[in-house]
mmCIF file of C-alpha atoms in Angstrom:
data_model
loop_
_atom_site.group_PDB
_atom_site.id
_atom_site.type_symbol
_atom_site.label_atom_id
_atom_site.label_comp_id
_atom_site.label_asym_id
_atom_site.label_seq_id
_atom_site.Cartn_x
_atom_site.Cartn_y
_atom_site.Cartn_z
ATOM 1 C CA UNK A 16 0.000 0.000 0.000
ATOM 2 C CA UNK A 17 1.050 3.617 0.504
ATOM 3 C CA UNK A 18 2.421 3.335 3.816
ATOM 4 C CA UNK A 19 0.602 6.506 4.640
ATOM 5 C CA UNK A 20 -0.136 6.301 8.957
ATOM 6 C CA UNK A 21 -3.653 6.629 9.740
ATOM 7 C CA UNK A 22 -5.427 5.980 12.707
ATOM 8 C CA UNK A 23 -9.037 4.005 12.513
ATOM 9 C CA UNK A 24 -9.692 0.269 12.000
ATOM 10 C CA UNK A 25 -7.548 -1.722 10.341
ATOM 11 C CA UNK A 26 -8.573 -3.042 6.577
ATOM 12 C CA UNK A 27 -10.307 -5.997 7.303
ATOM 13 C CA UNK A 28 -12.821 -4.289 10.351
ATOM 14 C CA UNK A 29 -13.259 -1.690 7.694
ATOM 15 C CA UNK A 30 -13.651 -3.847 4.581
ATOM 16 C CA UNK A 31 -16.423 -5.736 6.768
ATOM 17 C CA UNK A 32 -17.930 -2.973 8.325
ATOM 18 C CA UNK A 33 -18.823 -1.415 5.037
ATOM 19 C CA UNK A 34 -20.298 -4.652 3.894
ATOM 20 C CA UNK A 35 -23.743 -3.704 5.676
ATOM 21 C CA UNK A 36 -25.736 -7.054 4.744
ATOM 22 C CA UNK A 37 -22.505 -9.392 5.540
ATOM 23 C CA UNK A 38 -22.729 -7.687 8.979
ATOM 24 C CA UNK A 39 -26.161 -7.603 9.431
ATOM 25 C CA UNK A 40 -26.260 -11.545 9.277
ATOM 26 C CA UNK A 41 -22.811 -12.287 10.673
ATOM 27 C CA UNK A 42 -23.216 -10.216 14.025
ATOM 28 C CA UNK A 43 -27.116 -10.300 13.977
ATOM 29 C CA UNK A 44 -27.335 -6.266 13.828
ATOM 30 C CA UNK A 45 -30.682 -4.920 13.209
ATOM 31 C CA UNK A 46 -31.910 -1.845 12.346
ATOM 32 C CA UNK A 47 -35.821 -2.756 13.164
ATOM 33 C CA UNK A 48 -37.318 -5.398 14.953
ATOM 34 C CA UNK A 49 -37.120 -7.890 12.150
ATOM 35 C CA UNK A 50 -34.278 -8.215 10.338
ATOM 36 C CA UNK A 51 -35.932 -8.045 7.166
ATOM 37 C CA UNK A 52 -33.490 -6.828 4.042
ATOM 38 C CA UNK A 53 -32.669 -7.973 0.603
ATOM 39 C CA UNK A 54 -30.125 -7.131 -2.185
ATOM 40 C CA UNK A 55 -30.015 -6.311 -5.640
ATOM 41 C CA UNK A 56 -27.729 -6.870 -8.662
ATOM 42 C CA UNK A 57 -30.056 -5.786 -11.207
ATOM 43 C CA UNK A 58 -33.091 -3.804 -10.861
ATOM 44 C CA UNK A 59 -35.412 -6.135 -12.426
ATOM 45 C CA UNK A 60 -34.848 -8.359 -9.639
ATOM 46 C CA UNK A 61 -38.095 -9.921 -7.649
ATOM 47 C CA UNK A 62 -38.887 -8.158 -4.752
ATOM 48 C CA UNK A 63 -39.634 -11.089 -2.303
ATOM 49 C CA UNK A 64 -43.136 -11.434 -1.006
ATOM 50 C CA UNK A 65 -41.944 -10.682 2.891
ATOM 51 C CA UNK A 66 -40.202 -6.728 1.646
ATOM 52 C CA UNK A 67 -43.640 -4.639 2.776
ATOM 53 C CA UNK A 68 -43.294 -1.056 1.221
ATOM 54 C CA UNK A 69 -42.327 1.861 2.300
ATOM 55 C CA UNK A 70 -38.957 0.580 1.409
ATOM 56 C CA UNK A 71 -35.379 2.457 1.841
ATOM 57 C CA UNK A 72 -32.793 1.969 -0.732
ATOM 58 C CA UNK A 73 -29.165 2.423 -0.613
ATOM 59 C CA UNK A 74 -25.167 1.092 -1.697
ATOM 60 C CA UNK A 75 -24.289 -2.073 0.167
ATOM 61 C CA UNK A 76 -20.833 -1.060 1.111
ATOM 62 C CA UNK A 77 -20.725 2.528 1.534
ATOM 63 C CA UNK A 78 -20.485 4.710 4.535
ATOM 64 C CA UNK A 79 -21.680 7.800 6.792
ATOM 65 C CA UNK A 80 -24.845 8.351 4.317
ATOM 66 C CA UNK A 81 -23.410 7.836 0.838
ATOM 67 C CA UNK A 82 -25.675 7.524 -1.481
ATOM 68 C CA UNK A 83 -28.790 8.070 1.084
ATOM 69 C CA UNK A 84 -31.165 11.188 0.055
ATOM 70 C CA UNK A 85 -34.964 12.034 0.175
ATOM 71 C CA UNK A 86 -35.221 9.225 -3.146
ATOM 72 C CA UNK A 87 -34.069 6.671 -1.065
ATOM 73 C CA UNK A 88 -37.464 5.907 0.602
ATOM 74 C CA UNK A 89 -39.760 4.259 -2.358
ATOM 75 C CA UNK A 90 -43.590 3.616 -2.179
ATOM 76 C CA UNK A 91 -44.007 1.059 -4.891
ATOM 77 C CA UNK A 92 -42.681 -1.036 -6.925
ATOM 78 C CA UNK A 93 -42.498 1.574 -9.546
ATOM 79 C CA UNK A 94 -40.125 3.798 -7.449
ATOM 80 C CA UNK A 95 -38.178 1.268 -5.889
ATOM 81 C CA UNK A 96 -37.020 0.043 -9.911
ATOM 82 C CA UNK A 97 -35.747 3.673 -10.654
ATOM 83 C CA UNK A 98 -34.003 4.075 -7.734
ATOM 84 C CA UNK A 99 -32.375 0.463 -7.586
ATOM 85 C CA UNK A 100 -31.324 1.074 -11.559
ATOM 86 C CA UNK A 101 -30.051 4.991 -10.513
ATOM 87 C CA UNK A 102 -28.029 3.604 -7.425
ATOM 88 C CA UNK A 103 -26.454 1.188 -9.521
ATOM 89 C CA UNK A 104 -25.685 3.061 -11.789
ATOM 90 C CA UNK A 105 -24.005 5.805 -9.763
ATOM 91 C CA UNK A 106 -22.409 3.145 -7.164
ATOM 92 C CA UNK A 107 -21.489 0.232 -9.262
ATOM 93 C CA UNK A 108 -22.242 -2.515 -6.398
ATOM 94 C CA UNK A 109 -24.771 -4.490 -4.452
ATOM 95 C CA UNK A 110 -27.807 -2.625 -3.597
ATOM 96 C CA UNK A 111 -29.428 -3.141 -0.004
ATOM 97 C CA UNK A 112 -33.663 -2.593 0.335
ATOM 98 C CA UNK A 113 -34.491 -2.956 3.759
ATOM 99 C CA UNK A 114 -37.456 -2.092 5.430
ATOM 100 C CA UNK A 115 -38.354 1.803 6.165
ATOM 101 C CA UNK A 116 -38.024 3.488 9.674
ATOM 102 C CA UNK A 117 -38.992 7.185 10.105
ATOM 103 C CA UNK A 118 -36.523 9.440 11.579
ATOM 104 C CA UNK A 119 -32.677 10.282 11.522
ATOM 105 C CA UNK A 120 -29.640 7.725 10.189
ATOM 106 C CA UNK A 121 -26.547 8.546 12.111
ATOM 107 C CA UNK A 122 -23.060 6.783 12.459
ATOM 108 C CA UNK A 123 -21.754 6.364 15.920
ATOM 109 C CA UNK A 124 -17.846 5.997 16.125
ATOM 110 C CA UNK A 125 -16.661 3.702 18.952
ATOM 111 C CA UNK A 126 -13.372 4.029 20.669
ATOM 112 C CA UNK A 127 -11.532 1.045 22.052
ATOM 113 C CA UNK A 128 -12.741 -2.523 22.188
ATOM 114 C CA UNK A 129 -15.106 -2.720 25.517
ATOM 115 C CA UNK A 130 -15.946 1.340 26.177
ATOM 116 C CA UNK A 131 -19.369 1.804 26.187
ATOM 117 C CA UNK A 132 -19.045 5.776 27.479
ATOM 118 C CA UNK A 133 -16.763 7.060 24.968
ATOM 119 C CA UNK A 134 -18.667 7.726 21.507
ATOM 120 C CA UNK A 135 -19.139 10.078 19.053
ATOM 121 C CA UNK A 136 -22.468 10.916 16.421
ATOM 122 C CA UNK A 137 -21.690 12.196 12.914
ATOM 123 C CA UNK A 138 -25.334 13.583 11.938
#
């Protein structure tokens, strides 16, 4: 690499971390009650029967909001097409539909390996 010094996780933690449906299933982190979430390589993928709209859209392995805006929560089937075929286009990878929750996404930075007191929230 560029043996540039940074401070952060290491390549791996990242490289996983990123990976939101990998996560999701190998640490059993949910963002609702159900963990309820499917992913797309095409748009003209089937939506499976259990996905109940409203819907939110967005890059499988991106961070801190990327590619998350006001388009990202679909109504029908109708939306969620265009905006699976316009993230795809702009990100070039997986694309995660999971179910809808009203309110604010933030990312919360942990420091160390057990704190529990020390975090930070990028809104």
């Amino acid at each position: 690499m560029m043996r540039i010094p940074y401070t952060g996780s290491r390549v791996l933690t990242l490289a996983l971390a990123l990976d939101k449906p990998m996560t999701s299933v190998s640490y059993g982190i949910t963002t609702s009650q159900r963990l309820i979430f499917q992913t797309f390589e095409r748009p003209d993928e089937p939506l499976d029967p259990v996905m109940k709209f409203p819907l939110f859209v967005k890059p499988s392995r991106e961070g801190t909001g990327m590619g998350v805006s006001a388009r990202s929560v679909v109504n029908n089937v109708r939306e969620l097409r265009e905006q699976i075929k316009y993230t795809l286009d702009k990100y070039q990878q997986t694309i995660l539909v999971e179910e809808f929750i009203e309110g604010r996404e933030v990312t919360v930075g942990l420091v160390g390996i057990y704190c529990t007191n020390s975090t930070q929230t990028a809104r």
